Short mmCIF file of C-alpha atoms and ligand atoms in Angstrom, two decimals:
data_model
loop_
_atom_site.label_atom_id
_atom_site.label_comp_id
_atom_site.label_asym_id
_atom_site.label_seq_id
_atom_site.Cartn_x
_atom_site.Cartn_y
_atom_site.Cartn_z
CA MET A 16 104.81 81.08 104.70
CA THR A 17 102.25 80.72 107.37
CA SER A 18 101.62 82.34 110.60
CA SER A 19 102.58 80.78 113.65
CA THR A 20 101.27 81.34 117.36
CA SER A 21 99.42 79.66 120.10
CA THR A 22 96.83 80.72 122.49
CA SER A 23 98.38 83.53 124.27
CA SER A 24 97.69 85.57 127.27
CA LEU A 25 99.39 88.51 125.71
CA TRP A 26 97.07 91.10 124.93
CA ARG A 27 98.31 93.32 122.06
CA ALA A 28 95.66 96.14 122.71
CA TRP A 29 95.95 97.58 119.19
CA THR A 30 95.34 94.36 117.30
CA PRO A 31 91.75 93.51 116.98
CA ILE A 32 91.07 90.50 119.51
CA THR A 33 89.81 88.27 116.66
CA GLN A 34 93.06 88.67 114.68
CA GLN A 35 95.49 88.10 117.54
CA ALA A 36 95.68 84.25 117.17
CA GLY A 37 96.84 84.65 113.45
CA SER A 38 99.82 86.86 114.17
CA LEU A 39 103.33 85.99 112.97
CA ARG A 40 105.75 85.38 115.81
CA ILE A 41 109.33 87.10 115.13
CA VAL A 42 111.99 85.32 116.93
CA GLU A 43 115.08 87.04 115.53
CA ALA A 44 116.36 89.99 113.52
CA ARG A 45 119.74 90.76 112.00
CA GLY A 46 120.82 93.62 109.91
CA ASN A 47 117.87 94.38 107.57
CA ARG A 48 116.07 91.17 107.95
CA VAL A 49 113.66 89.36 110.52
CA ARG A 50 113.07 85.65 110.98
CA ASP A 51 109.82 84.23 112.18
CA ALA A 52 109.26 81.16 114.33
CA GLU A 53 108.69 78.89 111.19
CA ASP A 54 112.37 79.87 109.88
CA ASN A 55 111.52 82.14 107.43
CA TRP A 56 113.41 85.21 106.70
CA TYR A 57 111.95 88.47 105.55
CA LEU A 58 113.66 91.84 104.44
CA ASP A 59 112.32 94.13 106.98
CA GLY A 60 110.39 96.83 104.84
CA VAL A 61 108.94 98.55 108.07
CA SER A 62 111.87 98.86 110.27
CA GLY A 63 110.07 96.97 113.11
CA VAL A 64 107.61 99.90 114.26
CA LEU A 65 109.50 102.32 112.03
CA ASN A 66 111.90 102.56 114.68
CA ALA A 67 114.72 100.49 113.48
CA SER A 68 116.36 102.93 111.54
CA CYS A 69 119.79 101.45 112.23
CA GLY A 70 118.84 97.92 111.24
CA HIS A 71 118.68 95.01 113.84
CA GLY A 72 121.56 93.61 116.04
CA HIS A 73 123.90 96.50 115.39
CA PRO A 74 127.11 95.73 117.33
CA ARG A 75 127.78 99.41 118.43
CA LEU A 76 124.33 99.88 119.70
CA ILE A 77 124.43 96.68 121.57
CA GLU A 78 127.91 97.56 122.90
CA ALA A 79 126.81 101.05 124.11
CA ALA A 80 123.98 99.36 126.03
CA ASN A 81 126.14 96.74 127.48
CA GLN A 82 128.65 99.12 128.73
CA GLN A 83 126.23 101.51 130.25
CA LEU A 84 124.33 98.35 131.94
CA GLN A 85 127.55 97.58 133.56
CA LYS A 86 128.26 101.09 134.76
CA LEU A 87 125.01 102.71 135.94
CA VAL A 88 121.59 101.61 134.75
CA HIS A 89 119.82 104.55 135.85
CA TYR A 90 119.30 106.82 138.83
CA ASP A 91 116.51 109.05 140.00
CA PRO A 92 116.06 111.82 137.45
CA MET A 93 114.31 114.12 139.80
CA VAL A 94 117.19 114.74 142.24
CA SER A 95 120.16 113.72 139.99
CA SER A 96 121.61 113.62 136.49
CA HIS A 97 123.98 111.34 134.49
CA ASP A 98 126.35 111.76 131.86
CA PRO A 99 124.30 109.69 129.01
CA ALA A 100 121.30 111.95 129.37
CA GLU A 101 123.29 115.30 129.82
CA THR A 102 125.35 114.33 126.62
CA LEU A 103 122.33 113.37 124.66
CA ALA A 104 120.65 116.65 125.50
CA SER A 105 123.35 118.63 124.54
CA ARG A 106 123.93 116.73 121.35
CA LEU A 107 120.25 117.30 120.26
CA ALA A 108 120.75 121.11 121.05
CA ALA A 109 123.75 120.79 118.69
CA ILE A 110 121.83 119.16 116.03
CA LEU A 111 118.64 120.97 116.13
CA PRO A 112 118.42 124.60 114.69
CA GLY A 113 118.16 127.90 116.36
CA GLU A 114 117.51 128.28 120.10
CA LEU A 115 116.10 124.67 120.44
CA ASN A 116 118.25 123.75 123.20
CA GLU A 117 116.31 122.50 126.15
CA THR A 118 115.32 118.90 126.28
CA CYS A 119 113.03 116.64 128.42
CA LEU A 120 113.62 113.04 128.04
CA VAL A 121 110.76 110.58 128.37
CA ASN A 122 109.99 107.04 127.08
CA SER A 123 107.42 107.17 124.34
CA GLY A 124 106.35 109.13 121.56
CA SER A 125 102.92 109.79 123.36
CA GLU A 126 104.77 110.93 126.46
CA ALA A 127 106.55 113.55 124.28
CA THR A 128 103.42 114.67 122.96
CA GLU A 129 101.87 114.94 126.29
CA ALA A 130 104.97 116.96 127.59
CA ALA A 131 104.88 119.13 124.51
CA LEU A 132 101.31 120.23 125.12
CA ARG A 133 101.73 120.63 128.90
CA ILE A 134 104.71 122.87 128.08
CA ALA A 135 102.93 124.79 125.31
CA LEU A 136 99.79 125.40 127.80
CA GLN A 137 101.95 126.19 130.58
CA TYR A 138 104.14 128.60 128.73
CA TRP A 139 100.97 130.74 127.83
CA HIS A 140 100.11 130.49 131.51
CA ASN A 141 103.56 131.58 132.43
CA ILE A 142 103.30 134.75 130.33
CA GLY A 143 100.00 135.85 131.83
CA GLU A 144 97.97 134.89 128.51
CA GLY A 145 95.38 132.18 128.90
CA ARG A 146 95.60 130.63 125.44
CA ASN A 147 94.63 126.78 125.30
CA ARG A 148 93.34 126.18 121.88
CA VAL A 149 95.34 123.74 119.85
CA ILE A 150 95.00 123.04 115.92
CA THR A 151 96.17 119.87 114.32
CA PHE A 152 95.45 117.82 111.32
CA GLU A 153 92.59 115.48 111.36
CA ALA A 154 94.74 112.76 109.84
CA GLY A 155 97.47 113.49 112.25
CA TYR A 156 98.78 111.01 114.59
CA HIS A 157 100.47 112.12 117.83
CA GLY A 158 100.05 109.18 120.27
CA THR A 159 97.76 107.17 122.10
CA THR A 160 97.76 108.35 125.80
CA HIS A 161 94.55 110.49 126.56
CA LEU A 162 95.77 113.63 125.55
CA ALA A 163 97.65 112.68 122.52
CA GLN A 164 94.87 110.58 121.35
CA GLN A 165 92.66 113.65 121.38
CA LEU A 166 94.63 115.42 118.62
CA SER A 167 93.98 112.85 115.92
CA GLY A 168 90.84 112.65 113.99
CA LEU A 169 91.90 109.17 112.45
CA PRO A 170 89.10 106.83 112.93
CA PHE A 171 91.12 104.13 114.42
CA THR A 172 92.34 106.22 117.26
CA VAL A 173 88.65 107.68 118.20
CA SER A 174 87.87 107.27 121.62
CA GLU A 175 84.95 108.62 123.75
CA TRP A 176 86.69 111.19 125.93
CA SER A 177 87.07 114.82 125.53
CA ALA A 178 90.08 116.89 125.90
CA PRO A 179 90.35 119.21 128.81
CA PHE A 180 91.00 121.83 126.29
CA PRO A 181 89.68 122.77 122.87
CA ILE A 182 91.29 121.10 119.67
CA ASP A 183 90.39 122.02 116.31
CA ARG A 184 91.17 119.60 113.46
CA VAL A 185 91.88 120.61 109.82
CA ALA A 186 90.66 117.98 107.36
CA LEU A 187 92.88 117.30 104.37
CA PRO A 188 90.94 119.08 101.46
CA ALA A 189 91.66 116.38 98.61
CA SER A 190 93.35 113.29 97.53
CA PRO A 191 97.03 113.20 98.52
CA ARG A 192 97.88 113.45 94.59
CA ALA A 193 95.88 116.73 94.36
CA LEU A 194 97.94 118.02 97.55
CA ARG A 195 101.05 117.70 95.46
CA THR A 196 100.12 120.29 92.85
CA GLU A 197 101.28 124.05 92.97
CA GLU A 198 97.81 124.98 94.59
CA GLY A 199 98.36 122.36 97.51
CA ALA A 200 100.11 124.68 99.88
CA ASP A 201 97.78 127.49 99.19
CA THR A 202 94.75 125.47 100.00
CA LEU A 203 96.10 123.98 103.22
CA ILE A 204 97.25 127.28 104.52
CA ALA A 205 94.22 128.88 103.90
CA LEU A 206 92.55 126.06 106.15
CA PHE A 207 94.91 126.50 108.78
CA ALA A 208 94.35 130.28 108.54
CA GLN A 209 90.62 129.91 108.71
CA ALA A 210 91.04 127.42 111.88
CA ILE A 211 93.35 129.86 113.63
CA GLU A 212 91.21 132.86 112.82
CA ALA A 213 87.89 131.14 113.61
CA GLY A 214 88.30 131.01 117.31
CA PRO A 215 89.97 132.51 120.48
CA PRO A 216 94.03 133.24 120.20
CA ALA A 217 95.49 129.53 119.39
CA ALA A 218 98.07 128.17 121.88
CA ALA A 219 99.68 125.87 119.45
CA VAL A 220 99.68 124.23 115.97
CA MET A 221 100.91 120.63 116.10
CA VAL A 222 101.67 118.70 112.96
CA GLU A 223 104.03 115.89 111.59
CA PRO A 224 106.26 116.99 108.62
CA LEU A 225 104.59 114.23 106.72
CA LEU A 226 101.39 112.48 107.99
CA GLY A 227 102.64 109.17 108.71
CA LEU A 228 99.98 106.78 110.14
CA GLY A 229 97.46 108.96 108.35
CA GLY A 230 98.56 107.31 105.06
CA CYS A 231 102.21 108.64 104.68
CA VAL A 232 100.62 111.76 103.22
CA VAL A 233 103.48 114.04 101.69
CA LEU A 234 102.42 117.55 102.32
CA PRO A 235 103.09 120.20 99.73
CA ASN A 236 106.42 121.96 99.02
CA GLY A 237 106.31 125.54 100.88
CA PHE A 238 103.48 124.37 103.29
CA LEU A 239 105.41 124.11 106.50
CA ALA A 240 107.60 127.24 105.81
CA ARG A 241 104.21 129.11 105.38
CA LEU A 242 102.54 127.45 108.31
CA ARG A 243 105.46 129.00 110.20
CA GLN A 244 104.89 132.52 108.97
CA LEU A 245 101.06 132.02 109.86
CA CYS A 246 101.75 130.84 113.38
CA ASP A 247 104.33 133.92 113.77
CA GLN A 248 101.75 136.37 112.45
CA HIS A 249 99.32 134.98 115.31
CA GLY A 250 101.87 134.36 118.17
CA THR A 251 100.98 130.86 118.05
CA LEU A 252 103.72 128.19 118.90
CA LEU A 253 104.47 125.70 116.26
CA ILE A 254 105.08 122.01 117.45
CA LEU A 255 106.62 119.61 115.03
CA ASP A 256 105.98 115.99 115.89
CA GLU A 257 109.12 114.24 114.29
CA VAL A 258 108.40 111.11 116.11
CA PHE A 259 107.80 109.17 112.82
CA CYS A 260 110.15 111.51 110.53
CA GLY A 261 112.90 112.34 112.69
CA PHE A 262 116.35 110.97 112.76
CA GLY A 263 116.79 110.53 108.87
CA ARG A 264 113.57 108.84 107.98
CA THR A 265 112.82 111.46 105.30
CA GLY A 266 116.14 111.96 103.89
CA ARG A 267 117.23 114.77 106.24
CA MET A 268 117.79 114.52 109.78
CA PHE A 269 114.55 116.24 110.81
CA GLY A 270 111.46 116.33 108.31
CA PHE A 271 111.22 120.05 108.97
CA GLU A 272 114.59 120.71 107.47
CA HIS A 273 113.16 120.15 104.04
CA GLU A 274 111.53 123.52 104.53
CA GLY A 275 114.44 125.37 106.58
CA ILE A 276 112.39 126.27 109.59
CA THR A 277 112.73 126.38 113.11
CA PRO A 278 109.66 125.22 115.26
CA ASP A 279 109.15 126.18 118.74
CA ILE A 280 108.87 122.85 120.11
CA VAL A 281 109.94 119.33 118.66
CA THR A 282 108.93 115.86 119.65
CA MET A 283 111.14 112.69 118.93
CA SER A 284 111.12 109.03 119.45
CA LYS A 285 111.32 105.91 117.31
CA GLY A 286 114.71 106.58 115.54
CA ILE A 287 116.27 108.44 118.35
CA SER A 288 117.29 105.18 119.99
CA GLY A 289 116.92 102.88 116.78
CA GLY A 290 114.19 101.06 118.60
CA TYR A 291 116.81 99.43 120.68
CA LEU A 292 115.36 100.84 123.98
CA PRO A 293 112.33 103.10 124.84
CA LEU A 294 113.43 106.64 124.46
CA ALA A 295 111.67 109.86 123.35
CA ALA A 296 112.33 113.58 123.89
CA VAL A 297 110.72 116.98 123.58
CA THR A 298 113.02 119.80 122.92
CA VAL A 299 111.91 123.43 123.22
CA THR A 300 113.58 126.82 122.74
CA SER A 301 115.29 128.69 125.30
CA PRO A 302 112.97 131.51 125.61
CA ILE A 303 109.96 129.06 126.17
CA LYS A 304 112.01 127.40 129.13
CA ALA A 305 112.82 130.87 130.56
CA THR A 306 109.24 131.39 131.31
CA PHE A 307 109.28 128.28 133.61
CA THR A 308 111.70 130.21 135.88
CA ARG A 309 108.96 132.94 137.10
CA GLU A 310 107.27 132.59 140.37
CA PRO A 311 105.10 130.87 141.42
CA ILE A 312 105.72 128.08 138.99
CA ALA A 313 109.39 128.20 139.14
CA ARG A 314 109.28 124.52 140.45
CA GLY A 315 109.32 123.37 136.99
CA LEU A 316 107.20 121.48 134.39
CA ARG A 317 105.47 118.95 137.07
CA TYR A 318 105.76 116.34 134.35
CA GLY A 319 108.13 113.27 134.16
CA HIS A 320 108.52 109.80 134.46
CA THR A 321 110.63 107.26 136.82
CA THR A 322 112.32 105.99 133.61
CA GLY A 323 112.65 109.32 131.78
CA GLY A 324 115.91 109.69 130.32
CA HIS A 325 117.02 106.14 131.29
CA ALA A 326 120.67 106.12 131.37
CA VAL A 327 120.97 102.77 129.22
CA ALA A 328 118.48 104.30 126.67
CA SER A 329 120.30 107.35 126.68
CA ALA A 330 123.55 105.77 126.11
CA VAL A 331 122.08 103.95 123.01
CA GLY A 332 120.62 107.42 121.78
CA ASN A 333 124.12 108.89 121.92
CA ALA A 334 125.61 105.67 120.01
CA VAL A 335 122.71 106.17 117.40
CA LEU A 336 123.99 109.42 116.61
CA ASP A 337 127.35 108.22 116.12
CA VAL A 338 126.30 105.26 113.78
CA MET A 339 124.29 107.80 111.84
CA ALA A 340 127.03 110.08 111.06
CA ASP A 341 129.53 107.38 110.49
CA GLU A 342 127.52 105.13 108.36
CA LYS A 343 125.92 108.41 106.47
CA LEU A 344 122.55 107.22 107.21
CA VAL A 345 120.58 110.29 106.53
CA GLU A 346 122.37 110.46 103.06
CA ASN A 347 121.59 106.68 102.36
CA SER A 348 117.94 107.36 103.27
CA ALA A 349 117.72 110.13 100.62
CA THR A 350 119.55 107.93 98.01
CA GLN A 351 117.94 104.84 98.37
CA GLY A 352 114.51 106.45 99.06
CA ALA A 353 114.79 108.18 95.73
CA LEU A 354 115.53 104.83 93.90
CA LEU A 355 112.82 103.01 95.66
CA LEU A 356 110.31 105.89 94.84
CA ASP A 357 111.40 105.98 91.09
CA GLU A 358 110.94 102.44 90.52
CA LEU A 359 107.74 101.93 92.73
CA ARG A 360 106.16 104.99 90.85
CA LYS A 361 106.03 102.62 87.76
CA LEU A 362 103.38 100.53 89.71
CA GLU A 363 100.87 103.59 89.10
CA SER A 364 100.17 101.73 85.67
CA SER A 365 98.49 98.97 87.58
CA PRO A 366 94.89 98.93 87.68
CA LEU A 367 95.05 98.29 91.67
CA VAL A 368 97.28 101.16 92.28
CA THR A 369 95.93 104.64 92.64
CA ASP A 370 99.01 106.70 93.89
CA VAL A 371 102.57 105.83 94.95
CA ARG A 372 104.19 108.66 97.06
CA GLY A 373 107.04 109.36 99.48
CA LEU A 374 109.91 111.09 100.92
CA GLY A 375 113.14 109.54 101.88
CA LEU A 376 112.54 106.17 103.17
CA VAL A 377 108.81 106.50 103.80
CA ILE A 378 106.82 105.30 100.62
CA ALA A 379 103.26 104.75 100.45
CA ILE A 380 101.44 102.66 97.71
CA GLU A 381 97.77 103.57 97.81
CA ALA A 382 95.59 101.02 96.48
CA ASP A 383 92.14 101.21 95.01
CA SER A 384 90.42 99.47 97.88
CA PRO A 385 91.52 98.12 101.35
CA GLU A 386 90.92 94.80 100.08
CA SER A 387 93.60 95.45 96.95
CA ALA A 388 96.07 96.79 99.65
CA ALA A 389 95.45 93.76 101.74
CA ALA A 390 96.09 91.41 98.79
CA ILE A 391 99.42 93.39 97.74
CA GLY A 392 100.58 93.40 101.39
CA ASN A 393 99.97 89.74 101.84
CA ALA A 394 101.72 88.64 98.69
CA ALA A 395 104.61 90.88 99.61
CA VAL A 396 104.89 89.39 102.91
CA ARG A 397 104.58 85.69 101.54
CA SER A 398 107.27 86.59 99.03
CA GLY A 399 109.42 87.62 101.88
CA VAL A 400 109.34 91.29 102.26
CA MET A 401 107.74 92.82 105.45
CA VAL A 402 105.35 95.65 104.68
CA ARG A 403 102.20 96.94 106.35
CA HIS A 404 98.89 97.39 104.89
CA GLU A 405 96.40 99.73 106.43
CA ARG A 406 93.26 101.40 105.29
CA GLY A 407 94.03 101.04 101.61
CA VAL A 408 97.69 101.99 102.01
CA ILE A 409 100.81 99.81 101.87
CA ARG A 410 103.47 101.52 103.93
CA ILE A 411 107.22 100.85 103.09
CA ALA A 412 109.70 102.21 105.42
CA PRO A 413 112.90 100.18 105.66
CA PRO A 414 116.01 100.59 108.02
CA LEU A 415 118.15 103.57 106.71
CA THR A 416 120.88 100.91 106.45
CA ILE A 417 119.23 99.15 103.45
CA THR A 418 121.87 98.44 100.94
CA ALA A 419 121.55 99.17 96.88
CA ASP A 420 121.35 95.51 96.53
CA GLU A 421 118.37 95.13 99.25
CA THR A 422 116.87 98.08 97.56
CA THR A 423 116.88 96.33 94.24
CA GLU A 424 115.26 92.89 95.97
CA MET A 425 112.54 95.09 97.62
CA ILE A 426 111.29 96.74 94.45
CA GLN A 427 111.27 93.36 92.60
CA LYS A 428 109.41 91.63 95.32
CA ILE A 429 106.80 94.31 95.88
CA SER A 430 106.32 94.85 92.07
CA ASP A 431 105.88 91.10 91.76
CA ALA A 432 103.28 91.28 94.66
CA VAL A 433 101.13 93.97 92.71
CA ASP A 434 101.08 91.64 89.78
CA VAL A 435 100.18 88.54 91.82
CA ALA A 436 97.23 90.65 93.41
CA ALA A 437 96.14 92.06 90.04
CA THR A 438 95.99 88.65 88.43
CA ALA A 439 94.18 87.23 91.20
CA HIS A 440 91.71 90.19 90.93
CA ALA A 441 91.41 90.01 87.22
N1 LIG B 23 103.69 110.88 116.88
C1 LIG B 23 103.84 110.32 115.84
C2 LIG B 23 103.95 111.01 114.66
C3 LIG B 23 103.81 108.71 115.62
O1 LIG B 23 103.94 108.00 114.30
C4 LIG B 23 103.73 107.85 116.80
C5 LIG B 23 103.80 106.46 116.75
N2 LIG B 23 103.53 105.79 115.52
C6 LIG B 23 103.44 108.61 118.09
C7 LIG B 23 103.66 110.11 117.84
C8 LIG B 23 103.51 107.89 119.40
O2 LIG B 23 104.40 107.23 119.61
P1 LIG B 23 104.37 105.97 120.50
O3 LIG B 23 103.78 104.95 119.95
O4 LIG B 23 105.98 105.77 121.06
O5 LIG B 23 103.66 106.48 121.89
#
């Protein structure tokens, strides 16, 4: 299976310029498979961009979009409201815990981060405390707009600008494997406590429940629950970035549910619309929103986009929630994810594999070098299963609609790819 594309005027900004010409061209996707321009079908091991959680071409999602397109495409979200967005916001309030009842709808995960930060910082302003320091994981990823990009210390996101407020980043102390020991949560909590105590009162701590683009790093049991306590002790807001993990990816509706906590602010995108249309959300607690009714800022948040809460995207978001419930996709994510992880863990016996980890339908195979990861990843794609390899890690995150047979096929093809790469390496 070879790549296919000709010279192009399309600049895909994340892809190094020299690699753009060799990219695959995808022409069709159905269920859990995608087809390239040379008629090769692949089992989708990455859910598009980790967002096709309901699979591709789902008739109910297409129908929801069609119906809404015919009725009302969108209307000015500043002066009016419409049913799809109202319904989606109230359904999110119903599935999120505690007082997480107030939702702004935007278009991308980065915009959700932007909105979350603005809300958090303005909240402190509203209540008369000038807190503006934010603490994140160095290996966290929260988006690519100017503010969002500053939060991450991942080398591939590094930019030359500095944020208009202080950000302190906590580095992961050890290998992902070492984090999964009993002491893992102690070590990480001590680092966050140190970061919080090392400066003026922190406005917010923002973390993902599992560090997605940072290498699918599964955080230690108990970490999030203790981070919640730590934030409470310091009056610091806890923002959970559920862009990658939300909507069933980790085997629970939201990643933070594994620890039974209630964050103050939650950001969502990707799975919220199954990737069918751009859609994202930030939900905050009612007491946070209540501070925005005070004068002189009673006007509101002063943040929003023309297409925020787009009616067709919101209609699809509502249909995603129906499909997820009817097809038991959260449960399937937990079941198929456990199967995948159990079987793929056996690859740790390969000389090329240093760690296999995961939660729900996020699995990472860490190789002994970026070259080995590339060899394994490329062999997997050649055998017909789409995976991503980045910085020594092969990421596997199929649609939550994956069937037991497809899981078996994926395990077989990825295991064979590891063998092929090991043989070539020997
Ligand atoms: N947060 C997380 C955890 C993400 O994984 C991503 C995207 N991969 C984003 C934020 C940014 O989302 P977007 O690309 O839609 O701006």
